[in-house]
Short mmCIF file of N, CA and C in Angstrom, two decimals:
data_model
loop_
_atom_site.label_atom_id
_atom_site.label_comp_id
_atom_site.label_asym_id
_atom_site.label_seq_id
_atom_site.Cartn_x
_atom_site.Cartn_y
_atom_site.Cartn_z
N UNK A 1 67.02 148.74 30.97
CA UNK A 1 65.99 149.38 31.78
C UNK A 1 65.85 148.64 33.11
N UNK A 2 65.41 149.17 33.90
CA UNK A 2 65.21 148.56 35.49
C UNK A 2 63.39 148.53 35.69
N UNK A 3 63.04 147.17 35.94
CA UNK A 3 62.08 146.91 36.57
C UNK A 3 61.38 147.93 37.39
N UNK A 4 60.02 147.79 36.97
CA UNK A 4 58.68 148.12 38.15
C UNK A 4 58.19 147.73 38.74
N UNK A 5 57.74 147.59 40.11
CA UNK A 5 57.03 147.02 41.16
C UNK A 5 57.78 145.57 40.64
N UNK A 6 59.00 145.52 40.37
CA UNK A 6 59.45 144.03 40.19
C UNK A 6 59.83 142.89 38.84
N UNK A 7 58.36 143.36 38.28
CA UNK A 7 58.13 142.59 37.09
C UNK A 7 57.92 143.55 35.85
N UNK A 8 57.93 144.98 35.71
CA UNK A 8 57.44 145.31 34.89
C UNK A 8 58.91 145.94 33.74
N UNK A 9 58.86 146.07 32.83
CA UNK A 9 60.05 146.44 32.12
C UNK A 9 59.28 146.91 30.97
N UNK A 10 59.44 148.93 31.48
CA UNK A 10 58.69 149.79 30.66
C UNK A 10 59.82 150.05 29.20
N UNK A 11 59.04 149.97 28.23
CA UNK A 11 59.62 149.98 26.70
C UNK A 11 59.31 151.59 26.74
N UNK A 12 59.92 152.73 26.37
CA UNK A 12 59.68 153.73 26.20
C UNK A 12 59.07 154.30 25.01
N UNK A 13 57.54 154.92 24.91
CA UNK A 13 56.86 155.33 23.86
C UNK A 13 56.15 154.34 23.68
N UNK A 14 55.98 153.37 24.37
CA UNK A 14 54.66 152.04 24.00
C UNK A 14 54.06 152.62 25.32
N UNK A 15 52.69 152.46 24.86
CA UNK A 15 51.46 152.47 25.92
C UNK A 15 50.47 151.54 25.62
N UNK A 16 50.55 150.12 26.57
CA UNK A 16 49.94 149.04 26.42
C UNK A 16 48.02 149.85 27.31
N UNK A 17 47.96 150.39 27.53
CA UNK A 17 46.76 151.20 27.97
C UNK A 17 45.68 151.82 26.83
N UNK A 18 46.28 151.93 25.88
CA UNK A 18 45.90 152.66 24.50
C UNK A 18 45.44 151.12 23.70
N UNK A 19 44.15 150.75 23.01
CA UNK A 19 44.31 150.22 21.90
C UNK A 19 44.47 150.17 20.99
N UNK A 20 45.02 148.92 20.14
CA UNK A 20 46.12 149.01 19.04
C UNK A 20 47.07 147.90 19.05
N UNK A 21 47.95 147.76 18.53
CA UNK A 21 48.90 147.07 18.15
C UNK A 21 50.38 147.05 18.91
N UNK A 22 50.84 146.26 19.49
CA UNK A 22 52.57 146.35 19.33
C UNK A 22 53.24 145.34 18.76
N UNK A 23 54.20 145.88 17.45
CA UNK A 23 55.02 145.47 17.12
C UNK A 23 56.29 145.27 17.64
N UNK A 24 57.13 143.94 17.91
CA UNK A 24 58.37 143.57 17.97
C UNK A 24 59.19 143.31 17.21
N UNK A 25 60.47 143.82 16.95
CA UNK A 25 61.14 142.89 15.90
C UNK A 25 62.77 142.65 16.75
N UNK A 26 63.29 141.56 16.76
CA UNK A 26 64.45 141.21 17.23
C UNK A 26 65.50 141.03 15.96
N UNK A 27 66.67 141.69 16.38
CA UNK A 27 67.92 141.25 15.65
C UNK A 27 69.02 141.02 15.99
N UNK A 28 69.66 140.26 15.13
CA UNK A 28 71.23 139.78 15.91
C UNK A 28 72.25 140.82 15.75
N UNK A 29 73.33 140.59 16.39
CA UNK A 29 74.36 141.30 15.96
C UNK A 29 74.68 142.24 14.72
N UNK A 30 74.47 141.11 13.88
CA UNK A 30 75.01 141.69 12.19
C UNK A 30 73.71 142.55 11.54
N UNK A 31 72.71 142.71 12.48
CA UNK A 31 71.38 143.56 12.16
C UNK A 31 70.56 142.57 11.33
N UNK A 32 70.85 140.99 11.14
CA UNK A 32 69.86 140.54 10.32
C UNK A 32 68.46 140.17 11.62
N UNK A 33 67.76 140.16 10.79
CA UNK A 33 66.11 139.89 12.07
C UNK A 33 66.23 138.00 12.21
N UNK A 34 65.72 138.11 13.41
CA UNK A 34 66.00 136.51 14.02
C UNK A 34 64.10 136.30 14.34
N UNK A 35 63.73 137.50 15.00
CA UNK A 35 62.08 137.29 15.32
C UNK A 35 61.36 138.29 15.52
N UNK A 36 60.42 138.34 15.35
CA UNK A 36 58.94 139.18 15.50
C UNK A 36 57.64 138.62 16.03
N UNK A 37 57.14 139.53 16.82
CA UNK A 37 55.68 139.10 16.94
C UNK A 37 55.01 140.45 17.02
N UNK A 38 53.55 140.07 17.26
CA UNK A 38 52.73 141.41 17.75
C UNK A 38 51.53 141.10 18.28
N UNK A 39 51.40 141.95 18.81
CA UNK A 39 50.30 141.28 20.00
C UNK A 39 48.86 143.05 19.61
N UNK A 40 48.01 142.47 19.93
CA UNK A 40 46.85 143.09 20.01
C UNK A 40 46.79 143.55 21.40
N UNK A 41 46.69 144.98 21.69
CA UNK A 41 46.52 145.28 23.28
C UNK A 41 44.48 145.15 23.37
N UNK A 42 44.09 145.06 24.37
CA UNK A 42 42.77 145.05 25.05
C UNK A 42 41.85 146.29 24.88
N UNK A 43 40.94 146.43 24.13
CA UNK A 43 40.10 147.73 24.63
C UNK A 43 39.56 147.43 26.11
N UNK A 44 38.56 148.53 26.14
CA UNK A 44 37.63 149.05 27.24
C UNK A 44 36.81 147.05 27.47
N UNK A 45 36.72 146.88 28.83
CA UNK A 45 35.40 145.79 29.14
C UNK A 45 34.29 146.11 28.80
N UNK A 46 33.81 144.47 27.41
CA UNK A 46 32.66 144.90 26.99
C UNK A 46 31.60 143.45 27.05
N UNK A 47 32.72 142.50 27.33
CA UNK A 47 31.75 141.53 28.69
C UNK A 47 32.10 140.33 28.63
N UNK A 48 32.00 139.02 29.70
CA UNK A 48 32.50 138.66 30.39
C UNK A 48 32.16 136.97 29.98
N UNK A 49 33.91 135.88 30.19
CA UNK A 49 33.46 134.74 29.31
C UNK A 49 33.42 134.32 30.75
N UNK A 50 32.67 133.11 30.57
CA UNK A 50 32.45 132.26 31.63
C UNK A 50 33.19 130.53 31.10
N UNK A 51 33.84 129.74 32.14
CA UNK A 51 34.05 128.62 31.89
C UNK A 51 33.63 127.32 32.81
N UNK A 52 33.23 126.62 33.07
CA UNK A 52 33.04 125.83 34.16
C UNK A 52 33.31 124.19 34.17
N UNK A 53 34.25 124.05 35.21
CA UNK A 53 35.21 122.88 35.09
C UNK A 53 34.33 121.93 36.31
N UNK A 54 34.13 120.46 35.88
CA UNK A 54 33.77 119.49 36.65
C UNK A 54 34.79 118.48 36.56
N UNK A 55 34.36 117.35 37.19
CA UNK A 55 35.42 116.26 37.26
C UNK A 55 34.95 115.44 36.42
N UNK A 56 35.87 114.40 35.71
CA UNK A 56 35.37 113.93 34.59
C UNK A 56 34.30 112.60 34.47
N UNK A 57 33.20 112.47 35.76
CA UNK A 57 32.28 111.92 35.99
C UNK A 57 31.05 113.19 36.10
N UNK A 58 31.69 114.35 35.94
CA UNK A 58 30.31 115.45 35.79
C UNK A 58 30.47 116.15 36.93
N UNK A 59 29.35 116.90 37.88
CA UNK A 59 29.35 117.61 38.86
C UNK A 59 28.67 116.63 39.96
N UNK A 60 28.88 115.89 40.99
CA UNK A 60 28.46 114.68 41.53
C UNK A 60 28.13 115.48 42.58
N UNK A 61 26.29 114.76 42.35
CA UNK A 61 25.61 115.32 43.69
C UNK A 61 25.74 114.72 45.10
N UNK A 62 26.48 114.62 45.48
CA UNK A 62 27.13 114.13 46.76
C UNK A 62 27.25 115.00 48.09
N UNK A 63 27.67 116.58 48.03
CA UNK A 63 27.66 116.93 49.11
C UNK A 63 28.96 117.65 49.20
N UNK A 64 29.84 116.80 48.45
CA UNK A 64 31.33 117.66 48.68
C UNK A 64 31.93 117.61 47.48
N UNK A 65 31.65 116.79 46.14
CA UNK A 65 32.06 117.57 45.21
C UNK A 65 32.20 118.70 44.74
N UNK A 66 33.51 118.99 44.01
CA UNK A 66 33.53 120.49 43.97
C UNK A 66 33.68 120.49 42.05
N UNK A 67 33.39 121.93 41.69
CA UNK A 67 33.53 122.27 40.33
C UNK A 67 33.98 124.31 40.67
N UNK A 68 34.68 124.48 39.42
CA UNK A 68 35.36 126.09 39.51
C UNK A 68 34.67 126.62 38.67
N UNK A 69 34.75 127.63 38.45
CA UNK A 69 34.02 128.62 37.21
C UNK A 69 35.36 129.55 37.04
N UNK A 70 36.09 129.66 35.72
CA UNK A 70 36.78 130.77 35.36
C UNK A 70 36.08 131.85 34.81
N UNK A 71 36.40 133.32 35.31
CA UNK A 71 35.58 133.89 34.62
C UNK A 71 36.96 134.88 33.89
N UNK A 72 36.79 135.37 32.32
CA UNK A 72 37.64 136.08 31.68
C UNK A 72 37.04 137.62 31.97
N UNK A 73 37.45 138.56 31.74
CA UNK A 73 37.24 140.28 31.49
C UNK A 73 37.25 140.32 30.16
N UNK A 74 36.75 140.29 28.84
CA UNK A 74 37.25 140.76 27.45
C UNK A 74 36.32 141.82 26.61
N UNK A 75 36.94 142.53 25.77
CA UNK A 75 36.72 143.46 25.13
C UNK A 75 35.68 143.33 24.42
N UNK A 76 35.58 143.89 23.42
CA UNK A 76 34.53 143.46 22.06
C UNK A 76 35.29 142.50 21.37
N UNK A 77 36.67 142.39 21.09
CA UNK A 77 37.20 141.47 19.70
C UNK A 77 37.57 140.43 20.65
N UNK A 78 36.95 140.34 22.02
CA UNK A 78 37.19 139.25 22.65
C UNK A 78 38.63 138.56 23.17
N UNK A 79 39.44 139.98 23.08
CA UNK A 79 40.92 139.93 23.85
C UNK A 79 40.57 140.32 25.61
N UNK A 80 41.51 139.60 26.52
CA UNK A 80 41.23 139.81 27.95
C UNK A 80 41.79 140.71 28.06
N UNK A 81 41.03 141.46 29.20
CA UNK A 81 41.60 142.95 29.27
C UNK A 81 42.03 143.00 30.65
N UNK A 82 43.75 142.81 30.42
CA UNK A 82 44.43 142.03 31.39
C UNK A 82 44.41 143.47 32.09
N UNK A 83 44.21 144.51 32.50
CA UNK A 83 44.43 145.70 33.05
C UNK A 83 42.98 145.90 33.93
N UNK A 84 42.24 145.31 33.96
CA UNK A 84 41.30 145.30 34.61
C UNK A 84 40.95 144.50 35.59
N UNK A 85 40.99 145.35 36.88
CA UNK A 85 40.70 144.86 38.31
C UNK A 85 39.57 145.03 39.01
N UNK A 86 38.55 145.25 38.49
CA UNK A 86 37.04 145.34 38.65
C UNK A 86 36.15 144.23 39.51
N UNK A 87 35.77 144.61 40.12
CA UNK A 87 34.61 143.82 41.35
C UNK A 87 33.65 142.95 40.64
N UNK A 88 34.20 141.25 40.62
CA UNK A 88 33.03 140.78 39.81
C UNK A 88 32.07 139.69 41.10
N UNK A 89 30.41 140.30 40.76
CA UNK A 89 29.79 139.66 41.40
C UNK A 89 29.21 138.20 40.77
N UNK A 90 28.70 137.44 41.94
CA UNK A 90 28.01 136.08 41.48
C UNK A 90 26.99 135.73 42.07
N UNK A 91 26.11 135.11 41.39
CA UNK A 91 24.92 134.74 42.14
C UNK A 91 24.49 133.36 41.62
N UNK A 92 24.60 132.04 42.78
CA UNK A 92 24.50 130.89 42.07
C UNK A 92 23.19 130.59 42.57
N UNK A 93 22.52 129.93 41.64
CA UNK A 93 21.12 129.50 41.91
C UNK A 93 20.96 127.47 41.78
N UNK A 94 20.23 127.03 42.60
CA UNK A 94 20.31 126.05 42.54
C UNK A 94 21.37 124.92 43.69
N UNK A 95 21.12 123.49 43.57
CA UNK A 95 21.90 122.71 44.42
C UNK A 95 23.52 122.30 44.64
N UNK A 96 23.69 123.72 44.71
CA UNK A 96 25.48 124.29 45.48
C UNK A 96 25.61 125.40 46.23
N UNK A 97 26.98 125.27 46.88
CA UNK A 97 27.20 126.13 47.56
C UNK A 97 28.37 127.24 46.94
N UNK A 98 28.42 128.31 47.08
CA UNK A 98 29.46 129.08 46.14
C UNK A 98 29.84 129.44 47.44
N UNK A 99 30.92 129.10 47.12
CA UNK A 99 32.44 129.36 48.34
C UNK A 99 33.51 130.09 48.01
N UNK A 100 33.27 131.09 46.98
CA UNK A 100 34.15 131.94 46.85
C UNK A 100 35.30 132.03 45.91
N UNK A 101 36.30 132.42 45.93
CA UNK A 101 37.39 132.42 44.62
C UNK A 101 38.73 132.77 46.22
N UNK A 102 39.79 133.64 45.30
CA UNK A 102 41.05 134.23 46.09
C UNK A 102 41.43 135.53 45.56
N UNK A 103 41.86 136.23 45.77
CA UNK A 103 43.06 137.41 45.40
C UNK A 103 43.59 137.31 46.19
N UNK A 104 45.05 137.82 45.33
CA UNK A 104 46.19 137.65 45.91
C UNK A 104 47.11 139.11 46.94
N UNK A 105 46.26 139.89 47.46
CA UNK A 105 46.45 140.51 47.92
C UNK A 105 47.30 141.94 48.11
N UNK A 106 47.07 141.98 46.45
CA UNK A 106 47.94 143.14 45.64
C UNK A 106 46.99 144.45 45.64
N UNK A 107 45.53 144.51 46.33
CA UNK A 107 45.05 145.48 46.51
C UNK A 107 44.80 145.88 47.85
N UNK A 108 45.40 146.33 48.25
CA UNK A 108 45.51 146.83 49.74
C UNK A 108 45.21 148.30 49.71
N UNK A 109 44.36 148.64 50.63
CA UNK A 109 43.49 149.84 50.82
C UNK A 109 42.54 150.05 51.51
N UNK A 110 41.90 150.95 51.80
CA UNK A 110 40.42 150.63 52.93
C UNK A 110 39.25 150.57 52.03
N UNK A 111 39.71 150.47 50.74
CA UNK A 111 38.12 150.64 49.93
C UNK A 111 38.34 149.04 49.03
N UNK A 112 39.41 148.07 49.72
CA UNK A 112 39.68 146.51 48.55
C UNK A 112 39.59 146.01 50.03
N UNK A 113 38.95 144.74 50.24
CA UNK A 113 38.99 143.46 50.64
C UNK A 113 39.64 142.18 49.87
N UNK A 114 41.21 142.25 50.15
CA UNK A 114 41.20 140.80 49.86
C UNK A 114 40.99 139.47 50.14
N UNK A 115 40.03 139.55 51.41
CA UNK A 115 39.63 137.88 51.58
C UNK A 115 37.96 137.72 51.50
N UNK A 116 37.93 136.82 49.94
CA UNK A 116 36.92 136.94 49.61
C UNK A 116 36.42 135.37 49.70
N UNK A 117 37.15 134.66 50.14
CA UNK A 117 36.79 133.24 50.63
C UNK A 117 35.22 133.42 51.11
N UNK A 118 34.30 132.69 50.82
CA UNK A 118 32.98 132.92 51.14
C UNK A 118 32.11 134.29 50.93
N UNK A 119 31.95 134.92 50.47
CA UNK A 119 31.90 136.05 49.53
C UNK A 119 31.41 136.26 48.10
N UNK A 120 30.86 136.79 47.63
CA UNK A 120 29.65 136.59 46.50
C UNK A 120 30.41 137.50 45.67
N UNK A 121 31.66 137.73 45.60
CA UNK A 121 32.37 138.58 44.67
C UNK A 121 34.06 138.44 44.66
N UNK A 122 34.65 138.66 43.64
CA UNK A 122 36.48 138.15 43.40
C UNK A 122 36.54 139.63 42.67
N UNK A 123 37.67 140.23 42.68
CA UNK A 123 37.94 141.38 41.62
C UNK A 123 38.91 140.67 40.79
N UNK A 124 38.55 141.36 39.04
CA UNK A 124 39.36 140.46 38.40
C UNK A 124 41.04 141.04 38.57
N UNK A 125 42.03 139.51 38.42
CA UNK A 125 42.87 140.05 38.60
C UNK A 125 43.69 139.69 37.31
N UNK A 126 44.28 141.21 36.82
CA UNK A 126 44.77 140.95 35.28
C UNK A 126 43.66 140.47 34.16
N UNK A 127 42.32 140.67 34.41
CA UNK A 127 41.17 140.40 33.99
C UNK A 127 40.80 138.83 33.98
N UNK A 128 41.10 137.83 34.94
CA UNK A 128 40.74 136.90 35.36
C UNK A 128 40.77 136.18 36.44
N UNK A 129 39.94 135.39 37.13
CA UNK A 129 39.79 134.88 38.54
C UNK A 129 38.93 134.04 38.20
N UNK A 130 38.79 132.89 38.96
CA UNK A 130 38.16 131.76 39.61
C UNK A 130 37.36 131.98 40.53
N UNK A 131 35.99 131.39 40.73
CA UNK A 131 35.51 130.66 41.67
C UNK A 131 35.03 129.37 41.96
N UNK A 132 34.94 128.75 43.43
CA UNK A 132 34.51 127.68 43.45
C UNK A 132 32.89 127.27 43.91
N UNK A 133 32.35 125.99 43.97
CA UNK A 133 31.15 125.47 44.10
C UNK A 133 31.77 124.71 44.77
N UNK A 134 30.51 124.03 45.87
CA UNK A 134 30.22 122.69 46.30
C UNK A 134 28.58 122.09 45.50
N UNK A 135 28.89 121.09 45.79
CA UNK A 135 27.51 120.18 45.30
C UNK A 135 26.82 120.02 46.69
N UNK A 136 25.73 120.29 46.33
CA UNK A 136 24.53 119.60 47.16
C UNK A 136 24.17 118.43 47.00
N UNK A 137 23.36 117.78 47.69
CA UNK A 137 23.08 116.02 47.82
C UNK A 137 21.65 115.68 46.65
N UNK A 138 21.53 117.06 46.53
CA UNK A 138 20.10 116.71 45.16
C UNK A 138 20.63 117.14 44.23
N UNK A 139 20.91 116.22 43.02
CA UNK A 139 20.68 116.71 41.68
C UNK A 139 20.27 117.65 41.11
N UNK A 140 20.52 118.45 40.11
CA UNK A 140 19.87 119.32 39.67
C UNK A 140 20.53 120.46 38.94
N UNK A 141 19.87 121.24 38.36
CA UNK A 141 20.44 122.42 37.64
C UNK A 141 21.02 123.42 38.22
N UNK A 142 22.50 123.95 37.84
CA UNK A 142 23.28 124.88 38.92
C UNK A 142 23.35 126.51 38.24
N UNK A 143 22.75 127.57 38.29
CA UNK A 143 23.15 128.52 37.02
C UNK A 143 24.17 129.89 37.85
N UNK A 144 24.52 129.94 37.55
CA UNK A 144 25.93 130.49 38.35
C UNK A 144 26.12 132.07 36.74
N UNK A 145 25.09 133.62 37.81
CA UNK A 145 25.84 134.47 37.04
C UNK A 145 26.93 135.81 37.43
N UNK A 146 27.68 135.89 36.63
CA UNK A 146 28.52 136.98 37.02
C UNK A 146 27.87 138.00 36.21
N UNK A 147 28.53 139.10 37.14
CA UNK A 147 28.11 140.79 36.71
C UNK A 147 29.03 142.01 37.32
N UNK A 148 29.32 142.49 36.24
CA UNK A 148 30.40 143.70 36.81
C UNK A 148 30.31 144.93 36.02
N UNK A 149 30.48 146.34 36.53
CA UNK A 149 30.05 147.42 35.73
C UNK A 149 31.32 147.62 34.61
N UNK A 150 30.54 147.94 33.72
CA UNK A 150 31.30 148.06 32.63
C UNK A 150 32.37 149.23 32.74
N UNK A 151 32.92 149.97 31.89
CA UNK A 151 33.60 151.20 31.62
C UNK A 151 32.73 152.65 31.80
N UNK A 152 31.68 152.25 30.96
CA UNK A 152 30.54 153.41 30.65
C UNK A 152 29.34 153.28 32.06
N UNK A 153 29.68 152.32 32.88
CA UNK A 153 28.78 152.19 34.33
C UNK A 153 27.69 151.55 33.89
N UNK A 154 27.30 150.58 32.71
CA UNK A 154 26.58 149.66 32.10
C UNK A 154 27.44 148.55 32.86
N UNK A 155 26.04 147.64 33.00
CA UNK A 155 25.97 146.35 33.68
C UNK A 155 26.65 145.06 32.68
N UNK A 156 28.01 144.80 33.04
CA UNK A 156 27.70 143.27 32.15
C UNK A 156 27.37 142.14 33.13
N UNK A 157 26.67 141.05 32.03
CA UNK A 157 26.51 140.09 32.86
C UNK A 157 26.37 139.01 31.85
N UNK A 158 26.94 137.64 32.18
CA UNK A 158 27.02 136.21 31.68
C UNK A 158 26.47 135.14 32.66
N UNK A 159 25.73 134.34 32.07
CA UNK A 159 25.26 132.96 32.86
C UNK A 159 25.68 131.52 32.13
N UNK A 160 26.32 131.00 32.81
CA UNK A 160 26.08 129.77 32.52
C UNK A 160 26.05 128.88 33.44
N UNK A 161 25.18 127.04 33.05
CA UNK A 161 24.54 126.34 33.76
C UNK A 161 25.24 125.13 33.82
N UNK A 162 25.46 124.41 35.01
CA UNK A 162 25.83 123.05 35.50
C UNK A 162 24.88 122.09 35.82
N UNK A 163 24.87 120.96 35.69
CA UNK A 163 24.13 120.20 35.96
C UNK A 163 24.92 118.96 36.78
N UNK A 164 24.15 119.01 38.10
CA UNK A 164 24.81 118.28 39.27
C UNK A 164 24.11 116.51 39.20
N UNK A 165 25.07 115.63 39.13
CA UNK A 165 24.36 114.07 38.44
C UNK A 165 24.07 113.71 39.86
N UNK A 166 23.00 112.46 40.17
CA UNK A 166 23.31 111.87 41.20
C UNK A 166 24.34 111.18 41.44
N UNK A 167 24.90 110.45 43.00
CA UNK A 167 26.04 110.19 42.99
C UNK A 167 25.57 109.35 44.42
N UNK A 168 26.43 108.44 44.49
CA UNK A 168 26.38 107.44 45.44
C UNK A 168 26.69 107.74 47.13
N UNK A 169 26.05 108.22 47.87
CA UNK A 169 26.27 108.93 49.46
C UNK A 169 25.77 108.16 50.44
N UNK A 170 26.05 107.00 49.88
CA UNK A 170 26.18 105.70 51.19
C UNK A 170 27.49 106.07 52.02
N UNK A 171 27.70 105.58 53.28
CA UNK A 171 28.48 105.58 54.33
C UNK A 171 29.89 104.57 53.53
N UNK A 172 29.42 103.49 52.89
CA UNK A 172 30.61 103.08 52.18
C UNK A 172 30.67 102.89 50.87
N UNK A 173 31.74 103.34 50.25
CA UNK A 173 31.76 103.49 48.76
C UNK A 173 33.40 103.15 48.63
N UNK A 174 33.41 102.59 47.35
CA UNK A 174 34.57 102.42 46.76
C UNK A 174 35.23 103.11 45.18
N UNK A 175 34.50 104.18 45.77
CA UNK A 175 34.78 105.93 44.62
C UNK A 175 35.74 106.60 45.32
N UNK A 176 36.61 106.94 44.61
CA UNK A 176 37.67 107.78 44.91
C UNK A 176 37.31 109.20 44.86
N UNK A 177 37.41 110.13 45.48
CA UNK A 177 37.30 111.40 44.95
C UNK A 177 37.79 111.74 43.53
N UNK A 178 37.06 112.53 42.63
CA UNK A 178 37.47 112.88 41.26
C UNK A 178 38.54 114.00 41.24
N UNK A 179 39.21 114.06 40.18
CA UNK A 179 40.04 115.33 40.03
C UNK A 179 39.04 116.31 38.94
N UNK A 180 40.01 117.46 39.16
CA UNK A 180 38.85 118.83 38.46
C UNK A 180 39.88 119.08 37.18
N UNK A 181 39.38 118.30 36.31
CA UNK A 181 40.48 118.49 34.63
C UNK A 181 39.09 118.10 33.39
N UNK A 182 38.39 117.16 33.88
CA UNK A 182 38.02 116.61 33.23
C UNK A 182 36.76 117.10 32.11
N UNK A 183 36.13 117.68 32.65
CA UNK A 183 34.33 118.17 32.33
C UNK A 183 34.62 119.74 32.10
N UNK A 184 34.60 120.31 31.04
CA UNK A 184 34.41 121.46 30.41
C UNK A 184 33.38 122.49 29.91
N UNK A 185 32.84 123.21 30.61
CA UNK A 185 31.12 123.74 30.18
C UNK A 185 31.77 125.26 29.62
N UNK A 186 31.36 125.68 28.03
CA UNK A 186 31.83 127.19 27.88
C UNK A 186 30.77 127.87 27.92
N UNK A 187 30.62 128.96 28.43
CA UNK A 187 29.55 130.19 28.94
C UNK A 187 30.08 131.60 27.92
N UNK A 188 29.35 131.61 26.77
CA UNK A 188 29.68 133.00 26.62
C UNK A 188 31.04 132.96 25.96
#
C-alpha cells in the first residue's frame, strides 16, 4: 500500500474511527504465527487528564521558574482519543504566568490559529498538548483549569493545583537553574 499525507498506511476494511477492537496477527513464510497484538481504538471525548511537571526542588517561587501541564483527550475507559483536535481552553489562577503551549502547524485555515504562544488555548493534537507556566516571586497556590466541548457540545473540564515554594531571589545565588523531570502532580 502507499502512504497518506506521508505517514499513514490505510489497512483496508479497518476503521480506526469506529470503536472497538483491532486485531493483528503476523506470520512467517511457512504460515506459522510469529506475533499478535490488539489495540483498543478511542470512543467519543468524555474528559480530560491533566499532568503537571515541576523541577525536582518543586515549583520555585522565583520569577522565572518554569513548570508544564500535559493535558490528555480520553474517552470513558480512559483511552486517548488520538483523533481529536479540539480547542482546549485554560485558565490559571494564582502566582504564574501561563505562556501558552505550541501546535505544530498542521491546521491551516482561516477558522485555526496556529500560534498560540501566549494564548489561553492549544488544540489537542492527536488528543494531546502541553502547556507552560512561569512562577511568580510569591509563593502560593497555582490551579490551572482546562475545558473543551465535548462531542454532545457538553462542557468538559479538569483542575488541578501547584504549589509554588519560596525560593532564594537575591542578586547572587549559587543555584543552578532546575531541570523539568523531576516533580510529578496527576490531575484527573
Amino acid at each position: 500500500e502507499h502512504p497518506i499525507h506521508t505517514f499513514i498506511f490505510p489497512i483496508p476494511h479497518v476503521d480506526i474511527t469506529q470503536s472497538g477492537s483491532v486485531s493483528v496477527k503476523a506470520y512467517d513464510y511457512q504460515g506459522a504465527p510469529v506475533a499478535e497484538d490488539r489495540v483498543e481504538t478511542s470512543g467519543v471525548p468524555a474528559d480530560l487528564r491533566l499532568r503537571a511537571v515541576t523541577g525536582e526542588a518543586g515549583f520555585l517561587a522565583d520569577g522565572v521558574d518554569a513548570a508544564y501541564v500535559d493535558v490528555e483527550v480520553v474517552d470513558k475507559a480512559g483511552h486517548v482519543c488520538l483523533l481529536c483536535d479540539s480547542k482546549i481552553r485554560f485558565l490559571v489562577e494564582g502566582p504564574a504566568e501561563f505562556l501558552g503551549g505550541y501546535n505544530s502547524g498542521r491546521f491551516r485555515g482561516p477558522d485555526r490559529d496556529d500560534s498560540v504562544i501566549h494564548k489561553d488555548y492549544v488544540y489537542g493534537e492527536c488528543g494531546v498538548n502541553r502547556v507552560f507556566l512561569r512562577s511568580g516571586t510569591m509563593p502560593g497556590r497555582i490551579t490551572v483549569t482546562a475545558s473543551m466541548e465535548g462531542a454532545q457540545g457538553e462542557q468538559i473540564t479538569k483542575t488541578i493545583s501547584l504549589e509554588t515554594v519560596q525560593a532564594d531571589t537575591g542578586a547572587m545565588t549559587d543555584r543552578m537553574p532546575q531541570r523539568l523531570r523531576g516533580h510529578v502532580m496527576e490531575g484527573g
